[in-house]
Amino acid sequence: MLKIAVPNKGSLSETAAQMLAEAGYHGRRDPRELVTQDPRNNVEFFYLRPRDIATYVGSGALDVGITGRDLLLDSESPAAEVAELNFGESTFRFAAPGGQFDSLDQLQGRRVATSYPGLVGAFLAKTNVTATLVKLDGAVESAVRLGVADAVADVVSTGSTLRKAGLEIFGPVILQSTAVLISSGVENPGADTLLRRLQGVLVARQYVLMDYDVPRVHLDAATAVTPGIESPTISPLADPDWVAVRAMVPRTEMNLVMDSLWEVGARAILVSPIHAARL
């Protein structure tokens, strides 16, 4: 069986489980289960702390896993990133009391508190900055106020938490992270199937199917609006002056596309969700 590591809790857990379900896999029903099998798909799921997944996969104990890119890099595991999964986005930045630091090189010889010492240490090494890293499991924004560190490196969304702690963002972005599929590197046909299925879920979430009727004289203008992936499907109608067209359209643009199609003469414009795809 293909051994798959899945986050057992945290921000990645629910979305990862939902994505696997959309890909046709059957995971655990009881949140207390740590291991469950899906014999029909020949896979076995191991529900682990997100921070530990890269270590297990990198050791070869498990074949593949879903975790954050930040956790993969912080672990310094030999596991390899296979694909982005487009959820769990986060940004890592440096922060310090307002006006204290303007550039990264000012951290030379200073103390930086973080929950990601591997990730931050590697970034500082690449920029030739030597700093003392203070490892904390959470609430790093309090480290400066309590005198444990001179600056912090942490996940930033709106920055409101840092501002409440009297901190300001400075320096370059450390990392743009997202959920990723990682692999031990051991060949397994089931891993290829998993990747194709997850990519199919991503396509299904990003696109919709659009069907419409359009006069033949306006067909070129209409298909320029909906070129599809390779090309649109065009079918004749009972009225020889009209044709039916079907094409995949980016979900975020579907209403703009419908407006444009109406303007070129298309009618009976219908949108349908895509539940699975292989491209």
CSV table of C-alpha atoms in Angstrom, one decimal:
chain,number,residue,atom,x,y,z
A,1,MET,CA,0.0,0.0,0.0
A,2,LEU,CA,1.0,3.6,-0.6
A,3,LYS,CA,1.7,5.2,2.8
A,4,ILE,CA,0.4,8.7,3.0
A,5,ALA,CA,1.1,11.2,5.8
A,6,VAL,CA,-1.8,13.6,6.5
A,7,PRO,CA,-1.9,16.5,9.0
A,8,ASN,CA,-3.9,15.4,12.1
A,9,LYS,CA,-4.7,18.9,13.3
A,10,GLY,CA,-4.1,22.6,12.6
A,11,SER,CA,-4.8,24.8,9.6
A,12,LEU,CA,-3.8,22.2,7.0
A,13,SER,CA,-5.8,19.3,8.4
A,14,GLU,CA,-9.4,19.9,7.3
A,15,THR,CA,-8.5,21.1,3.8
A,16,ALA,CA,-6.1,18.3,3.2
A,17,ALA,CA,-8.7,15.7,4.2
A,18,GLN,CA,-11.3,17.4,2.0
A,19,MET,CA,-9.0,17.4,-1.0
A,20,LEU,CA,-8.2,13.7,-0.6
A,21,ALA,CA,-11.9,13.0,-0.4
A,22,GLU,CA,-12.5,14.9,-3.6
A,23,ALA,CA,-9.7,12.9,-5.2
A,24,GLY,CA,-11.7,9.7,-4.4
A,25,TYR,CA,-9.8,8.5,-1.3
A,26,HIS,CA,-11.5,7.3,1.9
A,27,GLY,CA,-9.9,8.6,5.0
A,28,ARG,CA,-10.7,8.3,8.7
A,29,ARG,CA,-14.1,8.9,10.1
A,30,ASP,CA,-13.1,9.1,13.7
A,31,PRO,CA,-10.7,12.0,14.4
A,32,ARG,CA,-9.0,9.9,17.1
A,33,GLU,CA,-7.8,7.4,14.5
A,34,LEU,CA,-4.1,7.6,13.8
A,35,VAL,CA,-3.9,5.1,11.0
A,36,THR,CA,-6.6,4.0,8.5
A,37,GLN,CA,-6.6,2.0,5.3
A,38,ASP,CA,-8.4,2.5,2.0
A,39,PRO,CA,-8.1,-1.0,0.4
A,40,ARG,CA,-10.0,0.0,-2.7
A,41,ASN,CA,-7.4,2.6,-3.6
A,42,ASN,CA,-4.5,0.6,-2.1
A,43,VAL,CA,-3.4,3.4,0.3
A,44,GLU,CA,-2.8,3.7,4.0
A,45,PHE,CA,-3.2,7.0,5.8
A,46,PHE,CA,-1.1,8.1,8.8
A,47,TYR,CA,-2.4,11.1,10.7
A,48,LEU,CA,0.6,13.0,12.2
A,49,ARG,CA,1.6,16.4,13.6
A,50,PRO,CA,2.1,18.6,10.6
A,51,ARG,CA,5.6,19.5,11.9
A,52,ASP,CA,6.6,15.8,11.9
A,53,ILE,CA,5.4,14.8,8.4
A,54,ALA,CA,8.5,15.9,6.5
A,55,THR,CA,10.7,13.9,8.9
A,56,TYR,CA,8.7,10.7,8.5
A,57,VAL,CA,8.6,11.0,4.7
A,58,GLY,CA,12.2,12.1,4.4
A,59,SER,CA,13.3,9.0,6.4
A,60,GLY,CA,11.5,6.7,4.0
A,61,ALA,CA,9.1,5.4,6.6
A,62,LEU,CA,6.2,6.9,4.7
A,63,ASP,CA,6.0,7.4,0.9
A,64,VAL,CA,4.3,10.8,0.5
A,65,GLY,CA,2.7,13.4,2.7
A,66,ILE,CA,0.9,16.7,2.8
A,67,THR,CA,2.5,19.5,4.8
A,68,GLY,CA,3.5,23.1,4.6
A,69,ARG,CA,6.5,24.2,2.5
A,70,ASP,CA,7.6,26.1,5.6
A,71,LEU,CA,7.6,22.9,7.7
A,72,LEU,CA,9.4,21.0,5.0
A,73,LEU,CA,12.2,23.6,4.8
A,74,ASP,CA,12.4,24.0,8.6
A,75,SER,CA,12.7,20.3,9.1
A,76,GLU,CA,15.8,20.1,6.9
A,77,SER,CA,14.4,16.8,5.7
A,78,PRO,CA,15.6,15.2,2.5
A,79,ALA,CA,12.0,14.8,1.4
A,80,ALA,CA,11.3,16.5,-1.9
A,81,GLU,CA,8.5,18.9,-2.8
A,82,VAL,CA,6.4,17.4,-5.6
A,83,ALA,CA,3.5,19.8,-6.1
A,84,GLU,CA,1.9,22.9,-4.7
A,85,LEU,CA,-1.7,22.3,-3.4
A,86,ASN,CA,-2.9,25.9,-3.4
A,87,PHE,CA,-4.1,26.1,0.2
A,88,GLY,CA,-2.6,27.0,3.6
A,89,GLU,CA,-0.8,30.1,2.2
A,90,SER,CA,1.4,32.1,4.6
A,91,THR,CA,4.1,34.7,4.5
A,92,PHE,CA,7.2,34.8,6.8
A,93,ARG,CA,8.7,38.2,7.7
A,94,PHE,CA,11.1,39.8,10.2
A,95,ALA,CA,9.7,42.3,12.7
A,96,ALA,CA,11.1,44.4,15.5
A,97,PRO,CA,10.1,47.5,17.5
A,98,GLY,CA,9.4,50.5,15.3
A,99,GLY,CA,12.5,52.3,14.0
A,100,GLN,CA,15.0,49.9,15.5
A,101,PHE,CA,15.9,48.0,12.3
A,102,ASP,CA,15.7,49.2,8.7
A,103,SER,CA,17.6,46.4,6.9
A,104,LEU,CA,18.5,42.7,7.3
A,105,ASP,CA,22.2,43.3,7.8
A,106,GLN,CA,21.4,45.1,11.0
A,107,LEU,CA,20.5,41.8,12.6
A,108,GLN,CA,24.2,40.9,12.5
A,109,GLY,CA,25.1,39.6,16.0
A,110,ARG,CA,21.6,40.1,17.3
A,111,ARG,CA,19.0,37.7,18.7
A,112,VAL,CA,16.0,36.6,16.6
A,113,ALA,CA,13.1,34.6,18.1
A,114,THR,CA,11.3,32.2,15.9
A,115,SER,CA,9.4,28.9,15.8
A,116,TYR,CA,11.2,28.0,12.6
A,117,PRO,CA,14.9,28.0,13.3
A,118,GLY,CA,15.8,25.8,10.4
A,119,LEU,CA,14.0,27.9,7.9
A,120,VAL,CA,15.2,31.2,9.3
A,121,GLY,CA,18.7,30.0,9.9
A,122,ALA,CA,19.0,28.9,6.3
A,123,PHE,CA,17.7,32.2,5.0
A,124,LEU,CA,20.1,34.2,7.2
A,125,ALA,CA,23.0,32.0,6.0
A,126,LYS,CA,22.2,32.7,2.4
A,127,THR,CA,22.3,36.5,3.1
A,128,ASN,CA,25.6,36.2,5.1
A,129,VAL,CA,24.0,37.4,8.3
A,130,THR,CA,25.0,35.7,11.6
A,131,ALA,CA,22.4,36.0,14.3
A,132,THR,CA,21.5,34.0,17.4
A,133,LEU,CA,18.2,32.2,16.9
A,134,VAL,CA,16.0,31.8,19.9
A,135,LYS,CA,13.6,28.9,19.4
A,136,LEU,CA,10.1,29.3,20.7
A,137,ASP,CA,7.0,27.1,20.1
A,138,GLY,CA,4.6,30.0,19.8
A,139,ALA,CA,3.7,33.6,20.6
A,140,VAL,CA,7.1,34.8,19.4
A,141,GLU,CA,5.8,38.4,19.2
A,142,SER,CA,6.2,38.6,23.0
A,143,ALA,CA,9.9,37.7,22.9
A,144,VAL,CA,11.1,41.3,22.3
A,145,ARG,CA,9.0,42.8,25.1
A,146,LEU,CA,10.2,40.1,27.5
A,147,GLY,CA,13.8,40.7,26.6
A,148,VAL,CA,14.4,37.3,25.1
A,149,ALA,CA,15.2,38.6,21.6
A,150,ASP,CA,15.9,41.8,19.6
A,151,ALA,CA,13.7,40.8,16.7
A,152,VAL,CA,11.3,38.0,15.6
A,153,ALA,CA,10.7,36.0,12.4
A,154,ASP,CA,7.2,34.7,12.1
A,155,VAL,CA,4.2,34.1,9.9
A,156,VAL,CA,2.5,37.4,8.9
A,157,SER,CA,-1.0,37.7,7.5
A,158,THR,CA,-2.4,41.3,8.1
A,159,GLY,CA,0.4,42.2,10.6
A,160,SER,CA,-2.2,43.3,13.2
A,161,THR,CA,-0.8,40.8,15.9
A,162,LEU,CA,2.7,42.2,15.4
A,163,ARG,CA,1.4,45.8,15.6
A,164,LYS,CA,-0.4,45.1,18.9
A,165,ALA,CA,2.9,43.9,20.3
A,166,GLY,CA,4.6,47.1,19.1
A,167,LEU,CA,6.5,45.5,16.3
A,168,GLU,CA,7.0,46.6,12.6
A,169,ILE,CA,7.8,44.5,9.6
A,170,PHE,CA,11.2,45.1,8.0
A,171,GLY,CA,13.6,43.4,5.5
A,172,PRO,CA,12.8,41.0,2.7
A,173,VAL,CA,10.2,38.3,2.6
A,174,ILE,CA,11.7,35.1,4.2
A,175,LEU,CA,9.3,32.7,2.5
A,176,GLN,CA,5.9,32.5,0.7
A,177,SER,CA,4.6,29.2,1.9
A,178,THR,CA,1.7,27.0,0.9
A,179,ALA,CA,0.6,23.4,1.4
A,180,VAL,CA,2.6,21.0,-0.7
A,181,LEU,CA,2.8,17.3,-1.6
A,182,ILE,CA,6.1,15.8,-0.6
A,183,SER,CA,7.8,12.5,-1.5
A,184,SER,CA,10.5,10.2,-0.1
A,185,GLY,CA,11.7,9.8,-3.6
A,186,VAL,CA,11.0,6.0,-3.7
A,187,GLU,CA,9.2,5.0,-6.9
A,188,ASN,CA,5.6,3.9,-6.3
A,189,PRO,CA,2.9,3.8,-9.0
A,190,GLY,CA,0.3,4.8,-6.3
A,191,ALA,CA,2.2,8.0,-5.8
A,192,ASP,CA,1.8,8.9,-9.5
A,193,THR,CA,-1.9,8.2,-9.2
A,194,LEU,CA,-2.2,10.4,-6.1
A,195,LEU,CA,-0.5,13.3,-7.9
A,196,ARG,CA,-2.7,13.0,-10.9
A,197,ARG,CA,-5.8,12.9,-8.7
A,198,LEU,CA,-4.8,15.9,-6.7
A,199,GLN,CA,-4.0,17.9,-9.8
A,200,GLY,CA,-7.4,16.9,-11.1
A,201,VAL,CA,-9.0,18.4,-7.9
A,202,LEU,CA,-7.0,21.6,-8.4
A,203,VAL,CA,-8.3,21.9,-12.0
A,204,ALA,CA,-11.8,21.2,-10.9
A,205,ARG,CA,-11.6,24.0,-8.3
A,206,GLN,CA,-10.1,26.5,-10.7
A,207,TYR,CA,-12.3,25.9,-13.7
A,208,VAL,CA,-16.0,25.6,-14.7
A,209,LEU,CA,-17.6,24.2,-17.8
A,210,MET,CA,-19.4,26.8,-19.9
A,211,ASP,CA,-22.0,25.9,-22.6
A,212,TYR,CA,-23.7,28.3,-24.9
A,213,ASP,CA,-25.3,28.7,-28.3
A,214,VAL,CA,-24.1,31.2,-30.8
A,215,PRO,CA,-24.8,32.2,-34.4
A,216,ARG,CA,-22.2,30.8,-36.8
A,217,VAL,CA,-21.4,34.3,-38.0
A,218,HIS,CA,-20.2,35.2,-34.5
A,219,LEU,CA,-18.4,31.9,-33.7
A,220,ASP,CA,-14.9,33.2,-34.2
A,221,ALA,CA,-15.6,36.1,-31.8
A,222,ALA,CA,-17.2,33.8,-29.2
A,223,THR,CA,-14.4,31.2,-29.2
A,224,ALA,CA,-11.8,33.9,-28.9
A,225,VAL,CA,-13.5,34.6,-25.5
A,226,THR,CA,-13.6,30.9,-24.6
A,227,PRO,CA,-10.5,29.2,-26.2
A,228,GLY,CA,-10.7,26.4,-23.7
A,229,ILE,CA,-7.7,24.3,-22.6
A,230,GLU,CA,-6.8,22.9,-26.1
A,231,SER,CA,-9.8,24.2,-28.0
A,232,PRO,CA,-13.5,24.5,-27.4
A,233,THR,CA,-16.0,21.7,-28.4
A,234,ILE,CA,-18.3,22.9,-31.2
A,235,SER,CA,-21.5,21.0,-32.1
A,236,PRO,CA,-24.2,21.7,-34.8
A,237,LEU,CA,-27.8,22.6,-33.8
A,238,ALA,CA,-31.0,21.9,-35.6
A,239,ASP,CA,-30.9,25.4,-36.9
A,240,PRO,CA,-27.9,25.4,-39.3
A,241,ASP,CA,-27.2,29.0,-38.6
A,242,TRP,CA,-26.4,28.3,-34.9
A,243,VAL,CA,-23.9,26.1,-33.1
A,244,ALA,CA,-23.4,24.9,-29.5
A,245,VAL,CA,-20.1,25.5,-27.8
A,246,ARG,CA,-18.5,24.0,-24.7
A,247,ALA,CA,-15.3,25.2,-23.1
A,248,MET,CA,-13.5,25.2,-19.7
A,249,VAL,CA,-13.3,28.7,-18.2
A,250,PRO,CA,-11.4,30.0,-15.1
A,251,ARG,CA,-13.9,30.1,-12.2
A,252,THR,CA,-12.8,33.5,-11.2
A,253,GLU,CA,-13.6,34.9,-14.6
A,254,MET,CA,-16.8,33.2,-15.4
A,255,ASN,CA,-19.1,36.2,-15.0
A,256,LEU,CA,-16.9,38.4,-17.1
A,257,VAL,CA,-16.8,35.7,-19.8
A,258,MET,CA,-20.6,35.5,-19.7
A,259,ASP,CA,-20.9,39.2,-20.2
A,260,SER,CA,-18.5,39.1,-23.2
A,261,LEU,CA,-20.3,36.2,-24.8
A,262,TRP,CA,-23.7,38.0,-24.5
A,263,GLU,CA,-22.2,41.0,-26.2
A,264,VAL,CA,-21.1,39.0,-29.2
A,265,GLY,CA,-24.5,37.3,-29.6
A,266,ALA,CA,-24.2,34.1,-27.5
A,267,ARG,CA,-27.4,32.9,-25.8
A,268,ALA,CA,-28.5,30.1,-23.4
A,269,ILE,CA,-25.2,30.5,-21.6
A,270,LEU,CA,-24.9,27.9,-18.8
A,271,VAL,CA,-22.2,27.2,-16.2
A,272,SER,CA,-21.6,23.8,-14.6
A,273,PRO,CA,-19.1,22.9,-11.9
A,274,ILE,CA,-16.3,20.3,-12.6
A,275,HIS,CA,-16.1,17.6,-9.9
A,276,ALA,CA,-12.9,15.9,-11.3
A,277,ALA,CA,-10.6,16.4,-14.2
A,278,ARG,CA,-7.5,15.0,-16.0
A,279,LEU,CA,-5.7,17.2,-18.4
